[in-house]
PDB file of C-alpha atoms in Angstrom:
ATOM      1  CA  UNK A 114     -61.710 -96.647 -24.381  1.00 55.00           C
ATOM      2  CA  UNK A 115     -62.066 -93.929 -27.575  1.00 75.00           C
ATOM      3  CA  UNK A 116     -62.033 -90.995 -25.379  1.00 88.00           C
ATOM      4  CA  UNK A 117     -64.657 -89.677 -27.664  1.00 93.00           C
ATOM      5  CA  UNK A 118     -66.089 -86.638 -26.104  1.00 94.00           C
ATOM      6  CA  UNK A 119     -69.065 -86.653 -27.262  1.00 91.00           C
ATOM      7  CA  UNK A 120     -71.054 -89.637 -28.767  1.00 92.00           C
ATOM      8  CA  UNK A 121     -72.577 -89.645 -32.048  1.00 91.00           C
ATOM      9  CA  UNK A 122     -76.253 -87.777 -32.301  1.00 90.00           C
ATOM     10  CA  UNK A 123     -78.933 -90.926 -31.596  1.00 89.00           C
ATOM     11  CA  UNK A 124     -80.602 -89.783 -35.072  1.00 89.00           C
ATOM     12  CA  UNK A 125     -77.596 -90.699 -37.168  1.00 92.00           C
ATOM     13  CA  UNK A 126     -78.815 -94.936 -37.018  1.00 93.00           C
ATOM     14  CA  UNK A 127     -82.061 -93.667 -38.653  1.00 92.00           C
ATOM     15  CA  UNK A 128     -80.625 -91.595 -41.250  1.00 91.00           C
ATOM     16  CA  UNK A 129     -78.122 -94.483 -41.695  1.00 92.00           C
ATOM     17  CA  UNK A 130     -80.289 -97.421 -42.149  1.00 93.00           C
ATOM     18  CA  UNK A 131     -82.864 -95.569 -44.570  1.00 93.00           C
ATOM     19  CA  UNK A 132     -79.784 -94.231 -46.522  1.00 92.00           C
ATOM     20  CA  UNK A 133     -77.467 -97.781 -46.500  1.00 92.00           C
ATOM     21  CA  UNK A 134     -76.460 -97.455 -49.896  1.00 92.00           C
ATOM     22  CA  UNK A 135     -74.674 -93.726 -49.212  1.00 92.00           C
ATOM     23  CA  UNK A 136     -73.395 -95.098 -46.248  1.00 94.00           C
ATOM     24  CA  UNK A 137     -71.840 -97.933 -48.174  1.00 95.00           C
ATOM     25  CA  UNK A 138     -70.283 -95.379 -50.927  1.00 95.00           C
ATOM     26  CA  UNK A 139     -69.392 -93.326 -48.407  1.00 94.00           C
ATOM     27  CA  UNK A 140     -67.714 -96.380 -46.139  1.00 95.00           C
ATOM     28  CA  UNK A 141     -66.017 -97.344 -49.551  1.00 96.00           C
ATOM     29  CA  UNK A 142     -64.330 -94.315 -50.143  1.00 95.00           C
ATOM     30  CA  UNK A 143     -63.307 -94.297 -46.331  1.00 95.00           C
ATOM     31  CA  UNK A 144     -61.471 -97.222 -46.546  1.00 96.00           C
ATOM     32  CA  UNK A 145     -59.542 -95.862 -49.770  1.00 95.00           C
ATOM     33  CA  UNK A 146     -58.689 -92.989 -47.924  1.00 95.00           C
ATOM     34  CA  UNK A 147     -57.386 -94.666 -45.072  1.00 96.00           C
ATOM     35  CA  UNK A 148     -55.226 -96.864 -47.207  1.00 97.00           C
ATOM     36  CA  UNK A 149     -53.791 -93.982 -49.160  1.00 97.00           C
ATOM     37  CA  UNK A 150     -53.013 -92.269 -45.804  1.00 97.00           C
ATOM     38  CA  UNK A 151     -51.323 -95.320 -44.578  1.00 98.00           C
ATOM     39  CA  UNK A 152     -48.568 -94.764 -47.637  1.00 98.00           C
ATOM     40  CA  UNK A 153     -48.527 -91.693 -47.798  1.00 97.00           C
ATOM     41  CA  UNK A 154     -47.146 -92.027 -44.059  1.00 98.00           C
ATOM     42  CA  UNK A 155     -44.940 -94.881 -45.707  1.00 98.00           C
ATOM     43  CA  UNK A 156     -43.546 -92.338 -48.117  1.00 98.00           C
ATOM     44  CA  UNK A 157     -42.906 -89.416 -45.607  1.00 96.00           C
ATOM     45  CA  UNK A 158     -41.691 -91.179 -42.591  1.00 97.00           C
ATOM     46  CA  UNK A 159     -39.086 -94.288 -43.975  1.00 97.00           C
ATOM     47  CA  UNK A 160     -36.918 -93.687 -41.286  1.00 97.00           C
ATOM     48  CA  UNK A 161     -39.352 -95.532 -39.084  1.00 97.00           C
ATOM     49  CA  UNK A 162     -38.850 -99.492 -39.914  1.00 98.00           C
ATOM     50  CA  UNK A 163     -42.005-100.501 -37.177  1.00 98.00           C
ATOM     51  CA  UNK A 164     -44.019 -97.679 -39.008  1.00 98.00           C
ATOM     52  CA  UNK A 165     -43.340 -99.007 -42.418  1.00 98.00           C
ATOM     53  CA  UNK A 166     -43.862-102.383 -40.945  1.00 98.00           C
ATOM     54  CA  UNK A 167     -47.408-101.653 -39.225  1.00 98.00           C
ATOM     55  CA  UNK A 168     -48.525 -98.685 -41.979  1.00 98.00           C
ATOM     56  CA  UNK A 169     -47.926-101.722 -44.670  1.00 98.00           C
ATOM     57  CA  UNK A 170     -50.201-104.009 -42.751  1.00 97.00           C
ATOM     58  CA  UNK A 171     -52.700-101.224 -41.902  1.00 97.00           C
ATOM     59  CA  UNK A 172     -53.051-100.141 -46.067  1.00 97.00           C
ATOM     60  CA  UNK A 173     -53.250-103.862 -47.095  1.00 97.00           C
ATOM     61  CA  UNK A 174     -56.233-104.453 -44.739  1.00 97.00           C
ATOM     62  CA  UNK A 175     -57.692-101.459 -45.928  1.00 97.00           C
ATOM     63  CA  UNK A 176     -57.956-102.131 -49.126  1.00 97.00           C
ATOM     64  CA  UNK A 177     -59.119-105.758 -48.186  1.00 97.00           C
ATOM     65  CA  UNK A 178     -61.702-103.556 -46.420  1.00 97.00           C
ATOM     66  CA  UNK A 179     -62.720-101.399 -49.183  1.00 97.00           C
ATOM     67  CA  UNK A 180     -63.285-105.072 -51.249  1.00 97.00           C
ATOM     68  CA  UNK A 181     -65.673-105.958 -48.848  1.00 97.00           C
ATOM     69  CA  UNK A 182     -67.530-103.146 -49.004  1.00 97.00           C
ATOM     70  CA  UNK A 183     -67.782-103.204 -52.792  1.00 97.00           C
ATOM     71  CA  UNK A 184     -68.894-106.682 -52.550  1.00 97.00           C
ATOM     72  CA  UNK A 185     -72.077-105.345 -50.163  1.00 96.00           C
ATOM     73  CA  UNK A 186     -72.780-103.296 -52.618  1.00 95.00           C
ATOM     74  CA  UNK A 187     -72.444-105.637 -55.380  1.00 96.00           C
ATOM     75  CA  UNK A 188     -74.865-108.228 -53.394  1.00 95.00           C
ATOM     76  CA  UNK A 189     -77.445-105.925 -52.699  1.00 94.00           C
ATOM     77  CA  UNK A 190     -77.219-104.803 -56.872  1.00 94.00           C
ATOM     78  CA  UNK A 191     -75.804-101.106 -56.118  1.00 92.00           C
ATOM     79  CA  UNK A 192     -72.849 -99.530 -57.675  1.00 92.00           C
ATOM     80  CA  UNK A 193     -69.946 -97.600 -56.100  1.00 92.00           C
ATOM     81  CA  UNK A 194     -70.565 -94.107 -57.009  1.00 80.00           C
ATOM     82  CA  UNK A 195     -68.697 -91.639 -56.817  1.00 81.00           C
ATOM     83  CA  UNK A 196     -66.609 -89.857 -53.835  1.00 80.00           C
ATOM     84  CA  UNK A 197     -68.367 -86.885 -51.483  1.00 80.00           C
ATOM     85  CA  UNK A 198     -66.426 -84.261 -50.009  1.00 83.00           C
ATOM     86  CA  UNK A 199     -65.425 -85.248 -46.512  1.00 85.00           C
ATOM     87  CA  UNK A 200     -66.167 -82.291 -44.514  1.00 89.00           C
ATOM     88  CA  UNK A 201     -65.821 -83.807 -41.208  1.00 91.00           C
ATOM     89  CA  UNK A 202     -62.280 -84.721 -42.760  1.00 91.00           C
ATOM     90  CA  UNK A 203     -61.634 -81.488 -43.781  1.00 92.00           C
ATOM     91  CA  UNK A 204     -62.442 -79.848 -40.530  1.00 93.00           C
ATOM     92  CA  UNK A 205     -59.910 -82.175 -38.300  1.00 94.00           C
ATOM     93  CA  UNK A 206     -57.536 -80.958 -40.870  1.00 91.00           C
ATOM     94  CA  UNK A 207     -57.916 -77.313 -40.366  1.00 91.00           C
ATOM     95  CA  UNK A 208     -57.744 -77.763 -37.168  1.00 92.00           C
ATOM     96  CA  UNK A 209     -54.468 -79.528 -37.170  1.00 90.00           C
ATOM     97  CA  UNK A 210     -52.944 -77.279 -39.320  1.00 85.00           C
ATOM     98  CA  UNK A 211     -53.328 -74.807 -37.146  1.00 82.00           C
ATOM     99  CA  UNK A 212     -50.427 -76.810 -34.804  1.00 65.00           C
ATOM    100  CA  UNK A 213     -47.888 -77.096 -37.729  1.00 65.00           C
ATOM    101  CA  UNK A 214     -44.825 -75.361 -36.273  1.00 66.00           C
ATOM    102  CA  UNK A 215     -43.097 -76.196 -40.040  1.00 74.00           C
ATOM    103  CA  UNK A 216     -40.834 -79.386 -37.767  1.00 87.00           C
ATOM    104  CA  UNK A 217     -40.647 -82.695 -39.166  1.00 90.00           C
ATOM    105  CA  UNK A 218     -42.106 -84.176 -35.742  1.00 93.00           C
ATOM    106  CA  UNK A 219     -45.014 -81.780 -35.749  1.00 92.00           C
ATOM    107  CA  UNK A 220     -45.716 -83.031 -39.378  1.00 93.00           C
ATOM    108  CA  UNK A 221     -45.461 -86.646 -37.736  1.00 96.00           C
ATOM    109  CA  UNK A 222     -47.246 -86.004 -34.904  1.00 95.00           C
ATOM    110  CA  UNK A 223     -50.466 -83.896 -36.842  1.00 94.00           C
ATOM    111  CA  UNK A 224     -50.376 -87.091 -38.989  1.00 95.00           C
ATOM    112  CA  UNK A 225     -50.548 -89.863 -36.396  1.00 97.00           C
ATOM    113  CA  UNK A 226     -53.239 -87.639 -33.839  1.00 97.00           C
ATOM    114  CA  UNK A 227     -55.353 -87.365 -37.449  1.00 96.00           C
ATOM    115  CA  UNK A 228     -55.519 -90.646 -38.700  1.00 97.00           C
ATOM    116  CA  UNK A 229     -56.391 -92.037 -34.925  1.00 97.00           C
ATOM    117  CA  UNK A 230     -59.314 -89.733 -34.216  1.00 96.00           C
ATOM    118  CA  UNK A 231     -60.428 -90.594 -38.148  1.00 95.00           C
ATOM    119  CA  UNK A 232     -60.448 -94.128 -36.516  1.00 95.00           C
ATOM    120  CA  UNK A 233     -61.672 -93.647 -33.479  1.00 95.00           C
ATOM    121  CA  UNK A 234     -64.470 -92.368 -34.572  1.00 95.00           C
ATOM    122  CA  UNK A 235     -65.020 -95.092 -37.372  1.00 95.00           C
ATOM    123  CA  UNK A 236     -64.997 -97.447 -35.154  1.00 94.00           C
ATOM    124  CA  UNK A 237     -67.678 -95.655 -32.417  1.00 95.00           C
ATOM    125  CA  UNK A 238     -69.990 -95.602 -35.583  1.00 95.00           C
ATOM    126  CA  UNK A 239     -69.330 -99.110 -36.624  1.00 96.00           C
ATOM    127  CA  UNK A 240     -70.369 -99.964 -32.773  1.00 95.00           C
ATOM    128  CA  UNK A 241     -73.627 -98.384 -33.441  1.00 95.00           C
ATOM    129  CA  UNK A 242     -74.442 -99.893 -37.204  1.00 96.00           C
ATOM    130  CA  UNK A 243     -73.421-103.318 -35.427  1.00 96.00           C
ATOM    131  CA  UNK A 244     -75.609-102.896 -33.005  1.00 96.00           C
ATOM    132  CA  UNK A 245     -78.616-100.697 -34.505  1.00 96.00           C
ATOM    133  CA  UNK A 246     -79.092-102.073 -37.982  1.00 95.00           C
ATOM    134  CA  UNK A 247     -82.057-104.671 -38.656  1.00 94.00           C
ATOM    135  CA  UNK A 248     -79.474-106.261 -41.521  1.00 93.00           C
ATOM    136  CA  UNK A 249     -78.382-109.108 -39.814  1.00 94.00           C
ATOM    137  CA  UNK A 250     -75.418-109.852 -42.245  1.00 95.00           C
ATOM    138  CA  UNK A 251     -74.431-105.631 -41.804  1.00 96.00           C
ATOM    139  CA  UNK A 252     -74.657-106.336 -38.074  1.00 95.00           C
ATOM    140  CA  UNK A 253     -71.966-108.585 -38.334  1.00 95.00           C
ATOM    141  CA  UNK A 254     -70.225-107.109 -40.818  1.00 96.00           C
ATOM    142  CA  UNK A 255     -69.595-103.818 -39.207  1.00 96.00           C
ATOM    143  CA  UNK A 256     -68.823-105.862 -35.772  1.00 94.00           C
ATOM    144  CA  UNK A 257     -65.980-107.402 -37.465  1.00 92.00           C
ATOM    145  CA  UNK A 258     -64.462-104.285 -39.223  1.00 94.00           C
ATOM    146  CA  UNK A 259     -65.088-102.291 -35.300  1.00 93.00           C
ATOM    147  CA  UNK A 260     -62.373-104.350 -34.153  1.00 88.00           C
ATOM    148  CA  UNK A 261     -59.845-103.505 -37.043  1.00 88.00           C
ATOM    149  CA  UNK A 262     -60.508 -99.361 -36.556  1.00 89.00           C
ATOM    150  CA  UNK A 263     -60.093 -99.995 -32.924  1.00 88.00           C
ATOM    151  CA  UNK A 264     -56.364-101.903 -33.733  1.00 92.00           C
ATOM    152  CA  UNK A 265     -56.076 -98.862 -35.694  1.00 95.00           C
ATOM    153  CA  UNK A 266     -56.574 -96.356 -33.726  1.00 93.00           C
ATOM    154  CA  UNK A 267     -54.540 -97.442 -30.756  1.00 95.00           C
ATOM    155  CA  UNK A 268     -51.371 -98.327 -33.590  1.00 97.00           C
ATOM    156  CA  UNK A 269     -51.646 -94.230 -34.542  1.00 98.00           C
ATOM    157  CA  UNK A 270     -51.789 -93.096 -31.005  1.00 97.00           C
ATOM    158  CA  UNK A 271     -49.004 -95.391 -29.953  1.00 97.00           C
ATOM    159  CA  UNK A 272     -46.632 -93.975 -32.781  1.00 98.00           C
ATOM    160  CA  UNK A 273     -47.381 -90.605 -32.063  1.00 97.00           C
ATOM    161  CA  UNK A 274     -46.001 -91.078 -28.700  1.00 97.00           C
ATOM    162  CA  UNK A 275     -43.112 -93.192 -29.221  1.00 97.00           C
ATOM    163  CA  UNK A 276     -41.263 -90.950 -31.911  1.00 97.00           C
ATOM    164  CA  UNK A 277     -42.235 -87.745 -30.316  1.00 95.00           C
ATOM    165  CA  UNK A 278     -39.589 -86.050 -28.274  1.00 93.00           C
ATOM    166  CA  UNK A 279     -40.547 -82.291 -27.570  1.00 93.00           C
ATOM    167  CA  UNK A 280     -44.392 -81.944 -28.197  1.00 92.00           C
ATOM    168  CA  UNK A 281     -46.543 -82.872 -25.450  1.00 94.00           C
ATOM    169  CA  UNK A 282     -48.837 -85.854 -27.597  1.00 95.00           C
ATOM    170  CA  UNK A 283     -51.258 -86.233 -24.536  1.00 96.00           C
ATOM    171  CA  UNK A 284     -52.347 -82.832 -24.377  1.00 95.00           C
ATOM    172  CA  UNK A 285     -52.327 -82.112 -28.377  1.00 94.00           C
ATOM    173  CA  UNK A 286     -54.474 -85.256 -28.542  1.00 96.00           C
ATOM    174  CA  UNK A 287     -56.873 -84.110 -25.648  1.00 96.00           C
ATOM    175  CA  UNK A 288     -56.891 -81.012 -27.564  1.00 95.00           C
ATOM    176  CA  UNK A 289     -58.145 -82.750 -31.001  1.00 96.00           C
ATOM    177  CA  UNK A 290     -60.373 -84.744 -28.941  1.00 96.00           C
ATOM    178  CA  UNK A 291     -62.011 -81.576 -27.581  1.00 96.00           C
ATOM    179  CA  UNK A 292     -62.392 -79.659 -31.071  1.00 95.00           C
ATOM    180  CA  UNK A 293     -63.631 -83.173 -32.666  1.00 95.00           C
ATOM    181  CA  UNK A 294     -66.025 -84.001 -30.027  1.00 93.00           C
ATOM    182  CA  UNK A 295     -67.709 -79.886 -30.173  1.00 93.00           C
ATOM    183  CA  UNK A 296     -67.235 -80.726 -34.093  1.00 92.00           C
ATOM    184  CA  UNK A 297     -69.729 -83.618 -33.556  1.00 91.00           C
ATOM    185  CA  UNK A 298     -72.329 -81.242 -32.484  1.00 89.00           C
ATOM    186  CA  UNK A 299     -72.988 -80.227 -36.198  1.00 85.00           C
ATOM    187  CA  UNK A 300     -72.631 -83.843 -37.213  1.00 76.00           C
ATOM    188  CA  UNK A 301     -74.676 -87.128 -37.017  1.00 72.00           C
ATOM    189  CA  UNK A 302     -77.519 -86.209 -39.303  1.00 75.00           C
ATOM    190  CA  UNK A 303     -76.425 -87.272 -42.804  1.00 80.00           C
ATOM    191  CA  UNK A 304     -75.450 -90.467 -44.321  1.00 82.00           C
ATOM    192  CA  UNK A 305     -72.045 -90.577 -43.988  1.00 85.00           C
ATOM    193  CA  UNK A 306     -69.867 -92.587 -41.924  1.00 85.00           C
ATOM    194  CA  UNK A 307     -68.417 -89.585 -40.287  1.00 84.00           C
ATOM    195  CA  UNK A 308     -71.106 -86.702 -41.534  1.00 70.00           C
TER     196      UNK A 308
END
């Protein structure tokens, strides 16, 4: 259903479970991130009333998300922290960047293809914490919060293609899926959501 190329290295779980606390901060800071994205898209693309509509609902439930999260760490007596360099972020970026033809739509397009595989990929590594975790109450936790990424991700893709009208969406977002999924071959070994 992702269209993940490549799933996430087996070893990840371990690191995750014996580092839950990172993975926590890290999720935390995720969840910000994906609720500032969600306005920033607001704030660049008003002409879009279904955007605003759906990019409104998507930053509320983030940050609903990112309470939740502080509250697991508040139960199990941990603090937030403080934010870590997203490199797996920062390499999708590059990567997109180097597709910005300066247009309005590519802008659009760049935003909606990066904010879905961000997602996608979220939501393959929830899969595996709800699945792989001994914590019975992180088991469900990160089964509930699967299904929102998934919602997510298929809101992103579904703009991309409705409001683009000369770039080919399908084959720039089999491209990114490509690059992400030979990206993954360097990732899955630290405690990170998507590191």
């Amino acid at each position: 259903m992702l269209g993940l190329k490549l799933e996430t290295d087996p070893r990840w779980i371990d690191v995750a479970s014996e580092n839950i606390e990172q993975i926590l901060i890290d999720h935390a800071f995720c969840e910000q991130k994906a609720a500032s994205n969600a306005i920033s898209i607001i704030v660049q693309f008003p002409q879009y009333t279904d955007l605003v509509k759906d990019m409104t609902a998507i930053c509320i439930e983030e940050m609903e998300h990112f309470g939740m999260v502080h509250e697991k760490l508040i139960e199990r007596g941990l603090k937030l922290g403080f934010e870590r360099k997203d490199h797996y972020v920062n390499d999708i970026l590059k990567f997109l960047k180097k597709n910005i033809s300066g247009t309005k739509e590519c802008q659009f397009v760049n935003q909606m293809l990066f904010a879905a595989i961000i997602e996608a990929r979220s939501c393959e590594r929830f899969k595996i914490l709800s699945e792989k975790l001994t914590d019975k109450d992180l088991k469900i936790f990160y089964r509930n919060l699967m299904e929102s990424e998934a919602r997510h991700y298929t809101t992103f893709l579904k703009y991309a293609r409705k409001y683009a009208t000369t770039i080919d969406v399908e084959k720039r977002w089999q491209d990114l899926l490509s690059f992400e999924g030979n990206l993954m071959r360097s990732y899955g070994t630290n405690e990170t959501i998507h590191g």
